[in-house]
mmCIF file of C-alpha atoms in Angstrom:
data_model
loop_
_atom_site.group_PDB
_atom_site.id
_atom_site.type_symbol
_atom_site.label_atom_id
_atom_site.label_comp_id
_atom_site.label_asym_id
_atom_site.label_seq_id
_atom_site.Cartn_x
_atom_site.Cartn_y
_atom_site.Cartn_z
ATOM 1 C CA PHE A 1 -10.072 -20.580 8.562
ATOM 2 C CA PHE A 2 -12.180 -21.244 11.634
ATOM 3 C CA LEU A 3 -9.782 -19.253 13.793
ATOM 4 C CA ARG A 4 -11.434 -16.191 15.264
ATOM 5 C CA ASP A 5 -13.313 -15.909 18.525
ATOM 6 C CA PHE A 6 -16.524 -14.170 17.480
ATOM 7 C CA GLY A 7 -20.077 -15.073 16.521
ATOM 8 C CA PHE A 8 -20.939 -17.909 14.202
ATOM 9 C CA ALA A 9 -22.328 -15.616 11.485
ATOM 10 C CA MET A 10 -19.122 -13.558 11.414
ATOM 11 C CA GLN A 11 -17.064 -16.752 11.370
ATOM 12 C CA LEU A 12 -19.029 -17.990 8.356
ATOM 13 C CA LYS A 13 -18.482 -14.632 6.675
ATOM 14 C CA LEU A 14 -14.717 -14.840 7.339
ATOM 15 C CA ASN A 15 -14.529 -18.376 5.948
ATOM 16 C CA ARG A 16 -16.542 -17.423 2.872
ATOM 17 C CA ILE A 17 -14.445 -14.306 2.148
ATOM 18 C CA MET A 18 -11.178 -16.209 2.575
ATOM 19 C CA ASN A 19 -12.364 -19.077 0.340
ATOM 20 C CA VAL A 20 -13.588 -16.764 -2.411
ATOM 21 C CA LEU A 21 -10.430 -14.659 -2.351
ATOM 22 C CA ASP A 22 -8.178 -17.735 -2.266
ATOM 23 C CA ASN A 23 -9.973 -19.115 -5.324
ATOM 24 C CA LEU A 24 -9.860 -15.827 -7.217
ATOM 25 C CA TYR A 25 -6.284 -14.927 -6.285
ATOM 26 C CA PRO A 26 -4.255 -17.929 -5.104
ATOM 27 C CA ALA A 27 -1.078 -15.814 -5.199
ATOM 28 C CA PRO A 28 -2.087 -12.148 -5.359
ATOM 29 C CA PRO A 29 0.446 -10.069 -7.279
ATOM 30 C CA VAL A 30 1.627 -6.654 -6.188
ATOM 31 C CA PRO A 31 0.296 -4.451 -9.011
ATOM 32 C CA LEU A 32 3.073 -1.822 -8.925
ATOM 33 C CA ASN A 33 6.253 -2.248 -10.942
ATOM 34 C CA SER A 34 9.555 -1.856 -9.129
ATOM 35 C CA VAL A 35 13.152 -3.021 -9.412
ATOM 36 C CA ASN A 36 14.069 -2.826 -5.717
ATOM 37 C CA ASP A 37 12.657 -1.751 -2.364
ATOM 38 C CA PHE A 38 13.398 1.913 -2.988
ATOM 39 C CA THR A 39 11.605 1.974 -6.345
ATOM 40 C CA PHE A 40 8.686 0.173 -4.726
ATOM 41 C CA LEU A 41 8.506 2.969 -2.131
ATOM 42 C CA VAL A 42 8.523 5.557 -4.936
ATOM 43 C CA SER A 43 5.758 3.665 -6.766
ATOM 44 C CA VAL A 44 3.614 3.529 -3.629
ATOM 45 C CA VAL A 45 4.067 7.276 -3.023
ATOM 46 C CA LEU A 46 3.024 7.912 -6.621
ATOM 47 C CA SER A 47 -0.021 5.636 -6.329
ATOM 48 C CA ALA A 48 -2.041 7.972 -4.088
ATOM 49 C CA GLN A 49 -5.139 9.122 -5.998
ATOM 50 C CA THR A 50 -3.840 7.517 -9.205
ATOM 51 C CA THR A 51 -4.342 4.167 -10.899
ATOM 52 C CA ASP A 52 -1.631 1.550 -10.625
ATOM 53 C CA GLY A 53 -1.538 1.384 -14.430
ATOM 54 C CA LYS A 54 -0.721 5.098 -14.676
ATOM 55 C CA VAL A 55 1.973 4.729 -12.001
ATOM 56 C CA ASN A 56 3.549 1.849 -13.924
ATOM 57 C CA GLU A 57 3.579 3.944 -17.116
ATOM 58 C CA VAL A 58 5.506 6.808 -15.534
ATOM 59 C CA THR A 59 7.840 4.664 -13.442
ATOM 60 C CA ASP A 60 8.947 2.812 -16.581
ATOM 61 C CA ILE A 61 10.473 6.141 -17.626
ATOM 62 C CA LEU A 62 11.452 7.483 -14.199
ATOM 63 C CA PHE A 63 13.390 4.364 -13.225
ATOM 64 C CA LYS A 64 15.546 4.685 -16.351
ATOM 65 C CA HIS A 65 16.959 7.815 -14.710
ATOM 66 C CA ALA A 66 17.193 6.708 -11.080
ATOM 67 C CA THR A 67 16.697 3.501 -9.103
ATOM 68 C CA THR A 68 18.447 4.370 -5.840
ATOM 69 C CA PRO A 69 17.971 7.131 -3.261
ATOM 70 C CA ASP A 70 21.381 8.567 -4.187
ATOM 71 C CA GLU A 71 20.469 8.808 -7.879
ATOM 72 C CA MET A 72 16.947 10.145 -7.255
ATOM 73 C CA ALA A 73 18.207 12.774 -4.774
ATOM 74 C CA LYS A 74 20.331 14.292 -7.546
ATOM 75 C CA LEU A 75 17.359 14.866 -9.852
ATOM 76 C CA GLU A 76 15.576 18.194 -9.922
ATOM 77 C CA PRO A 77 11.921 18.093 -8.831
ATOM 78 C CA ALA A 78 10.962 19.827 -12.107
ATOM 79 C CA PHE A 79 12.591 17.019 -14.087
ATOM 80 C CA VAL A 80 10.777 14.367 -12.039
ATOM 81 C CA GLU A 81 7.536 16.294 -12.486
ATOM 82 C CA SER A 82 8.020 16.371 -16.259
ATOM 83 C CA ILE A 83 8.117 12.560 -16.211
ATOM 84 C CA ILE A 84 5.227 12.006 -13.790
ATOM 85 C CA LYS A 85 3.021 14.894 -15.020
ATOM 86 C CA THR A 86 0.147 12.555 -15.955
ATOM 87 C CA VAL A 87 -0.104 11.314 -12.362
ATOM 88 C CA GLY A 88 -2.425 13.153 -9.992
ATOM 89 C CA LEU A 89 -0.731 15.698 -7.714
ATOM 90 C CA ALA A 90 2.470 15.520 -9.794
ATOM 91 C CA PRO A 91 3.993 18.791 -8.495
ATOM 92 C CA LYS A 92 3.704 17.659 -4.859
ATOM 93 C CA LYS A 93 4.738 14.089 -5.591
ATOM 94 C CA SER A 94 7.858 15.139 -7.507
ATOM 95 C CA ASN A 95 8.975 17.158 -4.481
ATOM 96 C CA TYR A 96 8.132 14.279 -2.143
ATOM 97 C CA ILE A 97 10.163 11.812 -4.194
ATOM 98 C CA VAL A 98 13.268 13.982 -4.411
ATOM 99 C CA ASN A 99 13.062 15.049 -0.761
ATOM 100 C CA LEU A 100 12.387 11.570 0.613
ATOM 101 C CA SER A 101 15.378 10.378 -1.418
ATOM 102 C CA LYS A 102 17.546 13.072 0.155
ATOM 103 C CA GLU A 103 16.336 12.112 3.626
ATOM 104 C CA LEU A 104 17.042 8.447 2.980
ATOM 105 C CA VAL A 105 20.595 9.363 1.960
ATOM 106 C CA GLU A 106 21.195 11.790 4.830
ATOM 107 C CA LYS A 107 19.370 10.113 7.721
ATOM 108 C CA PHE A 108 19.121 6.425 6.855
ATOM 109 C CA ASP A 109 22.315 5.609 4.932
ATOM 110 C CA SER A 110 20.262 5.276 1.712
ATOM 111 C CA LYS A 111 18.184 2.460 3.201
ATOM 112 C CA ILE A 112 14.455 2.304 3.783
ATOM 113 C CA PRO A 113 13.742 2.437 7.513
ATOM 114 C CA SER A 114 12.099 -0.702 8.844
ATOM 115 C CA SER A 115 9.759 0.915 11.352
ATOM 116 C CA LEU A 116 6.390 2.504 10.717
ATOM 117 C CA ASP A 117 7.280 5.448 12.966
ATOM 118 C CA GLN A 118 10.412 6.235 10.930
ATOM 119 C CA LEU A 119 8.709 5.685 7.577
ATOM 120 C CA VAL A 120 5.986 8.247 8.291
ATOM 121 C CA THR A 121 8.666 10.908 8.880
ATOM 122 C CA LEU A 122 9.610 10.748 5.184
ATOM 123 C CA PRO A 123 8.073 13.332 2.830
ATOM 124 C CA GLY A 124 4.976 11.958 1.115
ATOM 125 C CA VAL A 125 4.787 8.864 3.311
ATOM 126 C CA GLY A 126 1.645 8.610 5.388
ATOM 127 C CA ARG A 127 0.271 5.723 7.383
ATOM 128 C CA LYS A 128 -1.175 3.917 4.348
ATOM 129 C CA THR A 129 2.084 4.076 2.376
ATOM 130 C CA ALA A 130 4.093 3.062 5.445
ATOM 131 C CA SER A 131 1.756 0.094 6.016
ATOM 132 C CA VAL A 132 2.232 -1.069 2.429
ATOM 133 C CA ILE A 133 6.016 -0.850 2.818
ATOM 134 C CA MET A 134 5.976 -2.670 6.161
ATOM 135 C CA SER A 135 3.871 -5.433 4.615
ATOM 136 C CA GLN A 136 5.472 -5.867 1.207
ATOM 137 C CA VAL A 137 9.104 -4.940 1.893
ATOM 138 C CA PHE A 138 9.573 -6.147 5.460
ATOM 139 C CA GLY A 139 6.867 -8.831 5.694
ATOM 140 C CA VAL A 140 5.352 -7.265 8.807
ATOM 141 C CA PRO A 141 1.621 -8.070 9.056
ATOM 142 C CA SER A 142 -0.235 -4.894 8.200
ATOM 143 C CA PHE A 143 -3.355 -3.496 6.574
ATOM 144 C CA ALA A 144 -3.139 -0.473 4.315
ATOM 145 C CA VAL A 145 -6.598 1.036 4.058
ATOM 146 C CA ASP A 146 -7.250 3.072 0.948
ATOM 147 C CA THR A 147 -10.591 4.172 -0.467
ATOM 148 C CA HIS A 148 -11.113 0.828 -2.215
ATOM 149 C CA VAL A 149 -10.323 -1.346 0.803
ATOM 150 C CA HIS A 150 -12.459 0.936 2.982
ATOM 151 C CA ARG A 151 -15.385 0.545 0.581
ATOM 152 C CA LEU A 152 -15.117 -3.260 0.584
ATOM 153 C CA ALA A 153 -14.830 -3.423 4.379
ATOM 154 C CA ILE A 154 -18.142 -1.558 4.629
ATOM 155 C CA ARG A 155 -19.822 -3.462 1.786
ATOM 156 C CA TRP A 156 -18.901 -6.809 3.328
ATOM 157 C CA GLY A 157 -20.006 -5.737 6.807
ATOM 158 C CA ILE A 158 -16.532 -6.001 8.340
ATOM 159 C CA SER A 159 -16.655 -2.347 9.384
ATOM 160 C CA LYS A 160 -19.421 0.206 9.825
ATOM 161 C CA GLU A 161 -17.014 3.136 10.070
ATOM 162 C CA THR A 162 -17.535 5.571 7.202
ATOM 163 C CA LYS A 163 -14.945 8.259 8.016
ATOM 164 C CA ASN A 164 -12.060 7.069 10.201
ATOM 165 C CA VAL A 165 -9.683 4.827 8.213
ATOM 166 C CA ASN A 166 -7.707 4.001 11.353
ATOM 167 C CA LYS A 167 -10.879 2.488 12.845
ATOM 168 C CA VAL A 168 -11.499 0.559 9.599
ATOM 169 C CA GLN A 169 -7.924 -0.705 9.761
ATOM 170 C CA GLN A 170 -8.522 -1.883 13.332
ATOM 171 C CA ASP A 171 -11.800 -3.563 12.311
ATOM 172 C CA LEU A 172 -9.980 -5.439 9.532
ATOM 173 C CA CYS A 173 -7.197 -6.453 11.923
ATOM 174 C CA ASP A 174 -9.785 -7.689 14.420
ATOM 175 C CA PHE A 175 -11.681 -9.642 11.747
ATOM 176 C CA PHE A 176 -8.856 -11.390 9.881
ATOM 177 C CA PRO A 177 -6.191 -13.578 11.511
ATOM 178 C CA MET A 178 -2.856 -11.723 11.728
ATOM 179 C CA GLU A 179 -0.993 -14.302 9.633
ATOM 180 C CA SER A 180 -3.350 -13.534 6.739
ATOM 181 C CA TRP A 181 -3.191 -9.712 6.839
ATOM 182 C CA ASN A 182 -0.603 -9.162 4.104
ATOM 183 C CA LYS A 183 -2.218 -11.596 1.686
ATOM 184 C CA VAL A 184 -5.751 -10.392 2.467
ATOM 185 C CA ASN A 185 -4.681 -6.769 1.987
ATOM 186 C CA CYS A 186 -3.398 -7.633 -1.512
ATOM 187 C CA PHE A 187 -6.633 -9.572 -2.154
ATOM 188 C CA LEU A 188 -8.797 -6.651 -1.083
ATOM 189 C CA SER A 189 -6.830 -4.127 -3.108
ATOM 190 C CA LEU A 190 -7.110 -6.268 -6.242
ATOM 191 C CA ARG A 191 -10.743 -7.150 -5.640
ATOM 192 C CA SER A 192 -11.765 -3.584 -4.958
ATOM 193 C CA MET A 193 -10.346 -2.432 -8.291
ATOM 194 C CA ILE A 194 -12.724 -4.690 -10.198
ATOM 195 C CA THR A 195 -15.909 -4.305 -8.136
#
């Protein structure tokens, strides 16, 4: 991985991180259950401030009722909330899920938009969620910086930024080669959950 144009010490750090992560996670799995791109989007929206395990528990039930934007848009937010009530911010998230489903039906022909700018217009979809979708659904190199990834970036000396996640995202993008971003982001998310 001797690819980047920065100091020798940082290059050694990059090589070491990539080697360790490759050995620990040769093929990092996406930890959220889904049956299609739409259900993956729903799972990612639900994952904010909640464990992936808890999201998988509630989506096992939710996806028995709806797996498409058309089906989800027909559900009442109160019904969705009754299923996802154990997930943090359930009242807000149930509204987000139903309303983003309606917007997908009305504005995007029931398809997930393939641009970050369009994704962030959907209810409940911020930059982090949009980055995950761009990476995992569309294969566009991206870094989604959550609390865990942010913490690792600081711990490993990749970023010194303690408040601005957009700056941390830029630091990660500057440090890792673009062709590795999607895989490294999965690595970091998995690694951060166990450290």
